[in-house]
């Protein structure tokens, strides 16, 4: 069976329309969850604005998505439910992820794996190391092919039509506004010939480089991961100009990167072959996706969008394996007649979520747009986030909030800025408390006995040349932090990184979080940093504390 958009089933508005609108709502919710972690709740009216759909349509879509468990209602808002993540599986992360992790550990550099997605490059694995000084991408993020190393590898196999589509996109979006994961770039005429040149080099060399295409400082080298001659993905080692230039990075990592890419190819081929062989056994495996499809029509009546439910069930079933499924297997897995499953597949293909060849259907990377973001209900983070946003707007430095988690700090909110040496860290990232400004603020906020206990327990490892590793010196520093009400750490976590933190106290006076601003040591002296950033940071902490008193949230 081929997938021709001219197929009458595809043009049947009754099938494609509700699915398209439902996926538009899911995409809008996912984009919001990525853009504003900790604040992913949206009202139906927001979704009307973001999707351009009518209110009644949004309501019907939401009723269906809530029924299916993709979305949950939280007061007057709706948010993505964790169950959603299962759509994301394509098999590639499972097959190559462990190799990426090992490589990253051996090199002590970030390693990522990306797949081609139209004329873009989409990350499916991210192993972040030493990335505090540059932007880190998330799984699911899409980059323009011409602004990263994997793009030049993928472009080696582009057809004339693909080059055409790429040129057209460059013409209509010269600043990369359509790629929210990357900083905008000024329009420039040299981009196209530069990319063509880099693609030619990639054909010759078999690897490609990124010399600060995304932002100043960020460099990468990539090699392809192929199965039976097809480029399935590309593996990249990412570093920073403070440690390497492109030539020295390539010299240092290419031999090992190539070895690991070969291991990835081998495992990916095995996984794909096993998946194919085991597919019949998986028929009907995802029963959770099946039941609501069948039963809800009667319960929800006309408000229920059956073709949306079927489309999502089919996507979920396809997400169960990387090797693809036949129409018969899909129909079995979702317990629908073949003709119905076929219509759903054709609709998904037309909307760009599914590809079919040789009778096998598989999900396309675009499914990542439907909400990979890890969603968790962090009430403290929700309170902090808008304050951090205002602070970043005022001082144009990245702001974060963390809590103490064992001997580490853990990020619960973060608002980055895009600028040279932007400091990028994600929600959930941990660092040793002793070497960070927020950690020192949090440690200084502990009762003296507890503080002493922790200092005795923790091993103080040097992370840079200047990390304080003498316990009695650290104890004195913490006394000062407690007395001054702030901590400033200069290059002890990472060379070149300066960070200033203050505590956030709850109504009882206990330190429940720390907020900070991070900047680059090259951007001024320590007194100048204090002069510029301490007052706005303290004002922010005070505003958060006022909120906490009003909200009276139980924290922790
Ligand atoms: C990344 O993984 O963040 C990455 C990879 C390749 C690039 C740029 C960034 O060219």
Coordinates of C-alpha atoms and ligand atoms in Angstrom, one line a residue:
X1 CA 0.0 0.0 0.0
X2 CA 1.5 3.4 -0.9
X3 CA 0.7 6.6 0.8
X4 CA -0.6 9.0 -1.9
X5 CA -2.1 12.3 -0.6
X6 CA -4.5 12.0 -3.5
X7 CA -6.1 8.9 -1.8
X8 CA -9.7 9.7 -1.2
X9 CA -9.5 8.6 2.4
X10 CA -6.8 11.3 3.0
X11 CA -8.9 14.0 1.5
X12 CA -11.8 13.1 3.7
X13 CA -12.1 16.1 5.9
X14 CA -14.1 14.0 8.4
X15 CA -11.0 12.0 9.1
X16 CA -8.0 14.3 8.7
X17 CA -9.6 17.4 10.1
X18 CA -10.2 16.4 13.7
X19 CA -6.9 14.6 13.9
X20 CA -5.0 17.6 12.5
X21 CA -6.8 19.9 15.0
X22 CA -6.2 17.5 17.9
X23 CA -2.5 17.3 17.1
X24 CA -2.3 21.1 16.8
X25 CA -3.7 21.4 20.3
X26 CA -1.1 18.8 21.6
X27 CA 1.7 20.7 19.8
X28 CA 0.7 24.0 21.3
X29 CA 0.6 22.4 24.8
X30 CA 4.0 20.8 24.2
X31 CA 5.5 24.0 23.0
X32 CA 4.3 25.7 26.1
X33 CA 5.7 23.0 28.3
X34 CA 9.1 23.4 26.7
X35 CA 9.1 27.1 26.7
X36 CA 7.9 27.5 30.3
X37 CA 8.8 24.5 32.4
X38 CA 6.8 24.5 35.6
X39 CA 4.1 26.6 34.0
X40 CA 2.6 24.3 31.5
X41 CA -1.0 24.9 32.4
X42 CA -3.1 26.6 29.8
X43 CA -6.6 27.7 29.5
X44 CA -8.9 26.7 26.6
X45 CA -8.9 30.4 25.6
X46 CA -5.0 30.3 25.4
X47 CA -5.3 27.4 23.1
X48 CA -7.8 29.2 20.9
X49 CA -5.3 32.0 20.6
X50 CA -2.3 29.7 19.9
X51 CA -4.0 27.4 17.4
X52 CA -6.4 29.7 15.7
X53 CA -9.2 27.1 16.3
X54 CA -12.7 27.9 17.3
X55 CA -13.5 27.7 21.0
X56 CA -16.1 24.9 20.5
X57 CA -13.4 22.9 18.6
X58 CA -10.8 23.4 21.3
X59 CA -13.4 22.2 23.9
X60 CA -14.2 19.1 21.9
X61 CA -10.5 18.3 21.3
X62 CA -9.8 18.8 25.0
X63 CA -12.7 16.6 26.1
X64 CA -11.4 13.8 23.9
X65 CA -7.7 14.2 25.0
X66 CA -8.7 14.3 28.6
X67 CA -10.8 11.2 28.2
X68 CA -7.9 9.4 26.5
X69 CA -5.5 10.4 29.3
X70 CA -3.2 12.6 27.2
X71 CA -4.2 15.8 28.9
X72 CA -5.4 16.4 32.4
X73 CA -7.5 19.2 33.8
X74 CA -5.9 21.2 36.6
X75 CA -8.5 23.6 38.0
X76 CA -9.4 25.9 35.1
X77 CA -6.4 24.9 33.1
X78 CA -5.3 21.9 31.2
X79 CA -1.8 20.3 31.0
X80 CA -0.1 17.4 29.3
X81 CA -0.3 14.2 31.3
X82 CA 2.8 12.1 31.8
X83 CA 1.4 9.2 29.8
X84 CA 2.0 11.3 26.7
X85 CA 5.7 10.5 26.7
X86 CA 5.1 7.0 25.4
X87 CA 4.4 8.5 22.0
X88 CA 8.0 9.5 21.7
X89 CA 9.7 6.2 21.4
X90 CA 11.3 5.5 18.0
X91 CA 13.7 2.8 19.0
X92 CA 16.7 4.9 18.2
X93 CA 17.2 6.3 21.7
X94 CA 17.1 2.9 23.2
X95 CA 19.6 1.5 20.7
X96 CA 22.2 4.3 20.7
X97 CA 21.6 6.0 24.1
X98 CA 23.9 3.7 26.1
X99 CA 26.7 4.2 23.6
X100 CA 26.3 7.9 23.8
X101 CA 26.4 7.9 27.5
X102 CA 29.6 5.8 27.6
X103 CA 31.3 8.0 25.0
X104 CA 30.3 11.1 27.0
X105 CA 31.8 9.7 30.2
X106 CA 35.0 8.6 28.5
X107 CA 35.5 12.0 26.8
X108 CA 34.1 14.1 29.5
X109 CA 32.3 16.1 26.8
X110 CA 28.6 16.3 25.8
X111 CA 27.4 13.8 23.3
X112 CA 24.2 13.9 21.3
X113 CA 22.4 11.9 18.7
X114 CA 20.1 13.6 16.1
X115 CA 17.9 12.4 13.3
X116 CA 17.1 14.1 10.0
X117 CA 13.7 15.7 10.0
X118 CA 12.8 17.4 6.7
X119 CA 15.4 20.1 6.3
X120 CA 16.1 20.2 10.0
X121 CA 17.9 18.1 12.6
X122 CA 16.1 16.8 15.6
X123 CA 17.8 15.6 18.8
X124 CA 16.8 12.2 20.1
X125 CA 19.5 11.7 22.7
X126 CA 21.4 14.2 24.8
X127 CA 24.2 13.3 27.2
X128 CA 25.2 16.6 28.7
X129 CA 28.6 17.1 30.4
X130 CA 30.5 20.3 31.2
X131 CA 27.9 22.3 29.4
X132 CA 27.4 25.2 31.8
X133 CA 29.0 27.6 29.4
X134 CA 26.9 26.9 26.3
X135 CA 23.4 26.2 25.2
X136 CA 22.1 22.7 25.8
X137 CA 19.4 21.3 23.6
X138 CA 16.7 19.0 24.7
X139 CA 15.5 15.8 23.2
X140 CA 12.9 16.9 20.7
X141 CA 14.6 20.2 19.8
X142 CA 14.8 21.0 16.1
X143 CA 17.8 22.8 14.6
X144 CA 18.1 24.2 11.1
X145 CA 20.3 21.8 9.1
X146 CA 22.8 24.6 8.2
X147 CA 23.4 25.5 11.8
X148 CA 24.8 22.3 13.2
X149 CA 27.2 19.6 12.4
X150 CA 24.7 16.7 11.7
X151 CA 22.9 18.9 9.1
X152 CA 25.8 18.8 6.7
X153 CA 25.9 15.0 7.0
X154 CA 22.2 14.6 6.3
X155 CA 22.3 17.0 3.4
X156 CA 24.8 14.7 1.6
X157 CA 21.8 12.6 0.8
X158 CA 19.3 15.4 -0.1
X159 CA 17.5 15.3 -3.4
X160 CA 17.2 18.4 -5.6
X161 CA 13.7 18.8 -4.2
X162 CA 15.0 18.8 -0.7
X163 CA 17.7 21.4 -1.5
X164 CA 14.9 23.4 -3.2
X165 CA 12.7 23.2 0.0
X166 CA 15.7 24.2 2.1
X167 CA 16.4 27.3 -0.1
X168 CA 12.8 28.2 0.1
X169 CA 12.8 28.0 3.9
X170 CA 16.0 30.1 4.0
X171 CA 14.2 32.7 1.9
X172 CA 11.1 32.9 4.0
X173 CA 12.8 32.5 7.3
X174 CA 16.3 34.0 7.1
X175 CA 16.6 34.6 10.9
X176 CA 15.5 31.1 11.9
X177 CA 12.5 32.4 13.7
X178 CA 10.8 29.1 13.0
X179 CA 13.4 27.3 15.2
X180 CA 12.7 28.3 18.8
X181 CA 15.5 26.2 20.1
X182 CA 18.2 28.3 18.5
X183 CA 19.1 32.0 19.0
X184 CA 17.9 34.1 15.9
X185 CA 20.6 34.8 13.5
X186 CA 21.0 38.1 11.6
X187 CA 20.1 37.7 7.9
X188 CA 23.3 37.0 5.9
X189 CA 23.9 36.2 2.3
X190 CA 26.8 33.8 2.8
X191 CA 24.8 31.1 4.6
X192 CA 23.9 29.0 1.5
X193 CA 27.2 28.7 -0.1
X194 CA 28.8 28.1 3.3
X195 CA 26.4 25.2 3.9
X196 CA 26.9 23.8 0.4
X197 CA 30.6 23.9 1.0
X198 CA 30.4 22.2 4.3
X199 CA 28.2 19.5 2.9
X200 CA 30.8 18.9 0.1
X201 CA 33.5 18.5 2.7
X202 CA 31.3 16.1 4.6
X203 CA 31.0 14.0 1.5
X204 CA 34.8 13.9 1.2
X205 CA 35.6 13.5 4.9
X206 CA 32.8 11.4 6.2
X207 CA 32.4 13.7 9.2
X208 CA 31.2 17.3 9.7
X209 CA 31.9 20.2 12.1
X210 CA 30.1 23.0 13.7
X211 CA 32.3 26.0 14.3
X212 CA 30.0 28.2 16.5
X213 CA 27.1 28.0 14.1
X214 CA 24.6 28.1 17.0
X215 CA 26.3 30.5 19.3
X216 CA 29.7 31.8 20.0
X217 CA 31.8 29.3 21.9
X218 CA 29.8 26.2 21.0
X219 CA 31.6 23.7 18.7
X220 CA 30.8 20.1 17.6
X221 CA 32.0 17.3 15.4
X222 CA 29.6 14.7 14.0
X223 CA 29.7 11.3 12.2
X224 CA 26.9 9.5 10.6
X225 CA 25.3 6.3 12.0
X226 CA 24.3 4.1 9.1
X227 CA 22.3 1.0 8.8
X228 CA 22.5 -0.8 5.4
X229 CA 23.7 2.4 3.7
X230 CA 20.9 4.6 5.1
X231 CA 21.8 7.5 7.4
X232 CA 19.7 6.7 10.5
X233 CA 21.1 9.4 12.7
X234 CA 24.3 11.3 13.5
X235 CA 26.4 11.2 16.7
X236 CA 28.0 14.4 17.8
X237 CA 30.6 15.4 20.4
X238 CA 30.0 18.9 21.6
X239 CA 32.6 21.1 23.2
X240 CA 33.5 24.7 23.8
X241 CA 36.1 27.1 22.5
X242 CA 37.5 27.5 26.0
X243 CA 38.7 23.8 25.7
X244 CA 39.2 23.2 22.0
X245 CA 39.0 24.6 18.5
X246 CA 37.4 22.5 15.8
X247 CA 40.6 21.0 14.6
X248 CA 41.8 20.0 18.1
X249 CA 38.4 18.6 18.9
X250 CA 38.3 16.5 15.8
X251 CA 41.8 15.2 16.4
X252 CA 40.9 14.4 20.0
X253 CA 37.6 12.7 19.5
X254 CA 37.1 11.4 15.9
X255 CA 38.8 8.0 16.3
X256 CA 36.7 7.1 19.3
X257 CA 33.5 8.8 17.9
X258 CA 33.9 6.7 14.8
X259 CA 34.3 3.5 16.8
X260 CA 31.2 4.3 18.9
X261 CA 29.2 5.2 15.7
X262 CA 30.1 1.7 14.4
X263 CA 28.8 0.2 17.7
X264 CA 25.6 2.3 17.4
X265 CA 25.1 1.1 13.8
X266 CA 25.5 -2.5 14.8
X267 CA 23.1 -2.3 17.7
X268 CA 20.6 -0.2 15.8
X269 CA 20.6 -2.8 13.0
X270 CA 20.1 -5.6 15.5
X271 CA 17.3 -3.8 17.3
X272 CA 15.6 -3.0 14.0
X273 CA 15.9 -6.7 12.9
X274 CA 14.6 -8.0 16.2
X275 CA 11.7 -5.6 16.2
X276 CA 10.6 -6.8 12.8
X277 CA 10.9 -10.4 13.9
X278 CA 8.9 -9.9 17.1
X279 CA 6.2 -7.7 15.7
X280 CA 3.4 -10.2 15.5
X281 CA 3.8 -10.9 19.2
X282 CA 3.3 -7.2 20.0
X283 CA -0.1 -7.1 18.3
X284 CA -2.5 -5.6 20.8
X285 CA 0.3 -4.9 23.2
X286 CA -0.8 -1.4 24.1
X287 CA -4.2 -2.2 25.4
X288 CA -4.3 1.0 27.3
X289 CA -4.6 2.8 24.0
X290 CA -7.2 0.5 22.7
X291 CA -10.0 0.6 25.3
X292 CA -10.8 4.3 25.2
X293 CA -10.9 4.3 21.4
X294 CA -13.7 1.8 21.3
X295 CA -15.7 2.9 24.4
X296 CA -15.7 6.6 24.5
X297 CA -17.9 7.4 21.6
X298 CA -21.0 6.3 23.4
X299 CA -20.0 8.0 26.7
X300 CA -19.1 11.4 25.3
X301 CA -21.5 11.5 22.4
X302 CA -21.0 14.1 19.6
X303 CA -18.2 15.9 21.6
X304 CA -15.9 12.9 21.1
X305 CA -13.5 13.1 18.2
X306 CA -13.2 9.5 17.1
X307 CA -10.7 10.0 14.3
X308 CA -8.5 11.9 16.7
X309 CA -8.6 9.1 19.2
X310 CA -7.9 6.5 16.5
X311 CA -5.0 8.5 15.1
X312 CA -3.4 8.8 18.5
X313 CA -3.9 5.1 19.2
X314 CA -2.2 4.3 15.9
X315 CA 0.7 6.6 16.7
X316 CA 1.1 5.1 20.1
X317 CA 1.1 1.6 18.6
X318 CA 3.7 2.6 16.0
X319 CA 5.8 4.3 18.8
X320 CA 6.2 0.8 20.3
X321 CA 8.9 -0.2 17.9
X322 CA 11.5 1.3 15.6
X323 CA 11.2 -1.2 12.8
X324 CA 7.8 -0.2 11.6
X325 CA 4.6 -2.2 11.4
X326 CA 2.4 -3.5 8.6
X327 CA -1.2 -2.4 8.3
X328 CA -2.3 -5.7 9.6
X329 CA -0.2 -5.4 12.7
X330 CA -1.4 -1.8 13.3
X331 CA -5.0 -2.9 13.0
X332 CA -4.4 -5.7 15.4
X333 CA -2.6 -3.5 17.9
X334 CA -5.4 -0.9 18.1
X335 CA -8.2 -3.5 17.7
X336 CA -9.7 -1.7 14.7
X337 CA -10.8 -2.9 11.3
X338 CA -8.1 -2.7 8.7
X339 CA -9.9 -0.1 6.7
X340 CA -10.2 2.2 9.8
X341 CA -6.6 1.7 10.7
X342 CA -5.6 2.5 7.1
X343 CA -7.5 5.7 7.1
X344 CA -5.8 6.7 10.4
X345 CA -2.4 5.9 8.9
X346 CA -3.0 7.8 5.7
X347 CA -4.1 10.8 7.7
X348 CA -1.0 10.7 9.9
X349 CA 1.1 10.3 6.8
X350 CA -0.5 13.4 5.3
X351 CA 0.1 15.4 8.4
X352 CA 3.8 14.4 8.5
X353 CA 3.8 12.1 11.5
X354 CA 4.1 8.7 9.8
X355 CA 6.0 7.3 6.8
X356 CA 5.2 4.2 4.9
X357 CA 7.4 2.1 2.5
X358 CA 7.5 -1.5 1.6
X359 CA 4.3 -2.1 3.5
X360 CA 5.9 -0.9 6.8
X361 CA 4.7 2.2 8.6
X362 CA 6.9 4.0 11.1
X363 CA 6.6 7.2 13.1
X364 CA 8.6 10.2 11.9
X365 CA 10.6 12.4 14.2
X366 CA 7.9 15.0 14.1
X367 CA 6.1 13.1 16.8
X368 CA 8.6 14.6 19.1
X369 CA 6.8 17.9 18.8
X370 CA 3.8 16.3 20.5
X371 CA 5.3 16.7 23.9
X372 CA 8.5 15.0 25.0
X373 CA 9.0 17.6 27.7
X374 CA 9.2 15.9 31.1
X375 CA 6.3 17.3 33.0
X376 CA 6.1 17.5 36.7
X377 CA 4.1 19.5 39.1
X378 CA 6.6 21.7 40.9
X379 CA 4.6 24.2 42.9
X380 CA 7.6 26.1 44.2
X381 CA 8.9 26.3 40.6
X382 CA 5.6 27.6 39.4
X383 CA 5.8 30.4 41.9
X384 CA 9.4 31.2 41.1
X385 CA 9.3 31.2 37.4
X386 CA 7.6 34.5 36.6
X387 CA 9.9 36.3 39.1
X388 CA 12.9 34.9 37.4
X389 CA 11.6 36.0 34.0
X390 CA 11.2 39.6 35.2
X391 CA 14.7 39.5 36.7
X392 CA 16.2 38.2 33.5
X393 CA 14.4 40.9 31.5
X394 CA 15.8 43.6 33.8
X395 CA 19.5 42.5 34.0
X396 CA 19.9 40.3 30.9
X397 CA 21.7 37.5 32.7
X398 CA 20.5 33.9 33.2
X399 CA 18.6 33.3 36.4
X400 CA 17.9 30.0 38.2
X401 CA 16.5 28.6 41.3
X402 CA 17.6 25.4 43.1
X403 CA 16.8 23.4 46.2
X404 CA 19.1 21.3 48.2
X405 CA 18.9 17.6 47.3
X406 CA 21.3 15.5 49.4
X407 CA 24.7 17.0 48.9
X408 CA 23.7 18.5 45.6
X409 CA 21.7 21.4 44.4
X410 CA 18.9 20.6 42.0
X411 CA 17.5 23.1 39.5
X412 CA 13.8 23.7 39.8
X413 CA 13.5 26.8 37.6
X414 CA 15.6 28.4 35.0
X415 CA 15.4 31.4 32.7
X416 CA 18.3 31.6 30.3
X417 CA 19.4 34.5 28.1
X418 CA 20.7 34.0 24.6
X419 CA 24.0 35.8 24.5
X420 CA 27.7 35.0 24.3
X421 CA 28.6 32.3 26.8
X422 CA 25.0 31.9 27.9
X423 CA 25.0 29.5 30.8
X424 CA 22.7 26.7 30.1
X425 CA 21.4 24.2 32.6
X426 CA 18.1 22.3 32.7
X427 CA 15.5 21.7 35.3
X428 CA 16.6 18.7 37.3
X429 CA 20.3 19.3 36.7
X430 CA 22.5 18.7 39.8
X431 CA 25.8 20.2 40.9
X432 CA 27.7 19.6 44.1
X433 CA 26.4 22.2 46.5
X434 CA 29.9 23.1 47.9
X435 CA 31.2 24.5 44.6
X436 CA 28.2 26.6 43.7
X437 CA 26.8 30.0 44.9
X438 CA 23.3 28.6 45.4
X439 CA 24.6 25.5 47.2
X440 CA 26.6 27.8 49.6
X441 CA 23.5 29.9 50.3
X442 CA 21.5 26.7 50.9
X443 CA 24.2 25.2 53.2
X444 CA 24.6 28.5 55.0
X445 CA 20.8 28.4 55.7
X446 CA 21.0 25.1 57.6
X447 CA 21.1 24.9 61.3
X448 CA 24.8 25.0 62.5
X449 CA 24.8 21.4 63.7
X450 CA 23.4 20.1 60.4
X451 CA 25.9 22.3 58.4
X452 CA 28.8 20.8 60.3
X453 CA 27.5 17.3 59.8
X454 CA 27.3 17.8 56.0
X455 CA 30.7 19.3 55.8
X456 CA 32.2 16.3 57.5
X457 CA 30.4 13.9 55.2
X458 CA 31.0 15.4 51.8
X459 CA 34.1 14.9 49.8
X460 CA 35.3 18.2 48.4
X461 CA 36.7 17.5 44.9
X462 CA 38.4 20.2 42.9
X463 CA 36.2 20.9 39.8
X464 CA 38.5 23.7 38.6
X465 CA 41.9 25.0 39.6
X466 CA 40.2 27.3 42.2
X467 CA 37.5 25.1 43.8
X468 CA 37.7 25.4 47.6
X469 CA 38.5 21.9 48.9
X470 CA 39.7 22.7 52.4
X471 CA 36.7 21.9 54.8
X472 CA 37.7 24.5 57.3
X473 CA 38.0 27.2 54.7
X474 CA 34.6 26.2 53.3
X475 CA 33.1 26.4 56.8
X476 CA 34.4 30.0 57.1
X477 CA 33.0 30.9 53.7
X478 CA 29.6 29.6 54.8
X479 CA 29.7 31.7 57.9
X480 CA 30.4 34.7 55.8
X481 CA 27.6 33.8 53.4
X482 CA 25.2 33.5 56.3
X483 CA 26.3 36.9 57.7
X484 CA 26.2 38.7 54.3
X485 CA 23.0 37.0 52.9
X486 CA 24.6 36.2 49.6
X487 CA 27.2 34.0 48.0
X488 CA 29.5 34.8 45.0
X489 CA 31.4 32.0 43.4
X490 CA 34.0 32.7 40.8
X491 CA 35.1 29.9 38.5
X492 CA 35.0 27.1 41.1
X493 CA 32.4 25.1 39.3
X494 CA 33.6 25.9 35.8
X495 CA 36.3 28.2 34.6
X496 CA 34.9 31.5 33.5
X497 CA 31.6 31.1 35.2
X498 CA 30.6 33.6 37.9
X499 CA 27.5 33.2 39.9
X500 CA 25.8 35.2 42.6
X501 CA 23.0 33.7 44.8
X502 CA 20.7 34.8 47.6
X503 CA 18.4 32.7 49.7
X504 CA 14.6 32.5 49.5
X505 CA 12.9 32.0 52.9
X506 CA 9.4 30.8 53.6
X507 CA 7.0 32.4 56.1
X508 CA 8.8 30.7 59.0
X509 CA 12.2 32.1 58.0
X510 CA 13.6 28.7 56.8
X511 CA 15.7 28.8 53.6
X512 CA 13.6 26.8 51.1
X513 CA 15.4 27.7 47.8
X514 CA 18.2 29.7 46.4
X515 CA 18.0 32.0 43.3
X516 CA 21.0 33.1 41.3
X517 CA 22.2 35.1 38.4
X518 CA 25.1 33.7 36.4
X519 CA 27.5 35.6 34.3
X520 CA 30.9 35.4 32.8
X521 CA 34.0 36.4 34.6
X522 CA 35.1 38.4 31.6
X523 CA 32.1 40.7 32.0
X524 CA 33.5 42.8 34.8
X525 CA 35.2 42.7 38.2
X526 CA 33.6 41.1 41.3
X527 CA 32.7 44.5 42.9
X528 CA 31.1 45.6 39.6
X529 CA 29.1 42.3 39.4
X530 CA 27.9 42.9 43.0
X531 CA 27.1 46.5 42.3
X532 CA 25.1 45.5 39.2
X533 CA 23.3 42.3 40.2
X534 CA 23.0 42.0 44.0
X535 CA 20.1 44.6 44.5
X536 CA 17.9 43.2 41.7
X537 CA 18.5 39.7 42.9
X538 CA 17.6 40.6 46.4
X539 CA 14.5 42.4 45.2
X540 CA 13.5 39.2 43.3
X541 CA 14.0 37.1 46.4
X542 CA 11.9 39.5 48.4
X543 CA 9.1 39.4 45.8
X544 CA 9.1 35.6 45.8
X545 CA 9.0 35.5 49.6
X546 CA 6.0 37.8 49.6
X547 CA 4.3 35.4 47.2
X548 CA 5.2 32.5 49.5
X549 CA 3.7 34.2 52.5
X550 CA 0.4 34.9 50.6
X551 CA 0.2 31.4 49.0
X552 CA 1.3 29.7 52.2
X553 CA 2.5 26.8 50.1
X554 CA 3.7 23.7 51.8
X555 CA 7.2 23.5 50.4
X556 CA 9.7 20.8 49.9
Ligands
LIG1 C1 24.3 19.5 20.6 O1 24.2 18.3 20.9 O2 23.9 20.3 21.5 C2 24.8 19.9 19.3 C3 25.2 19.0 18.4 C4 25.8 19.4 17.2 C5 25.9 20.7 17.0 C6 25.5 21.7 17.9 C7 24.9 21.3 19.1 O3 26.4 21.1 15.8

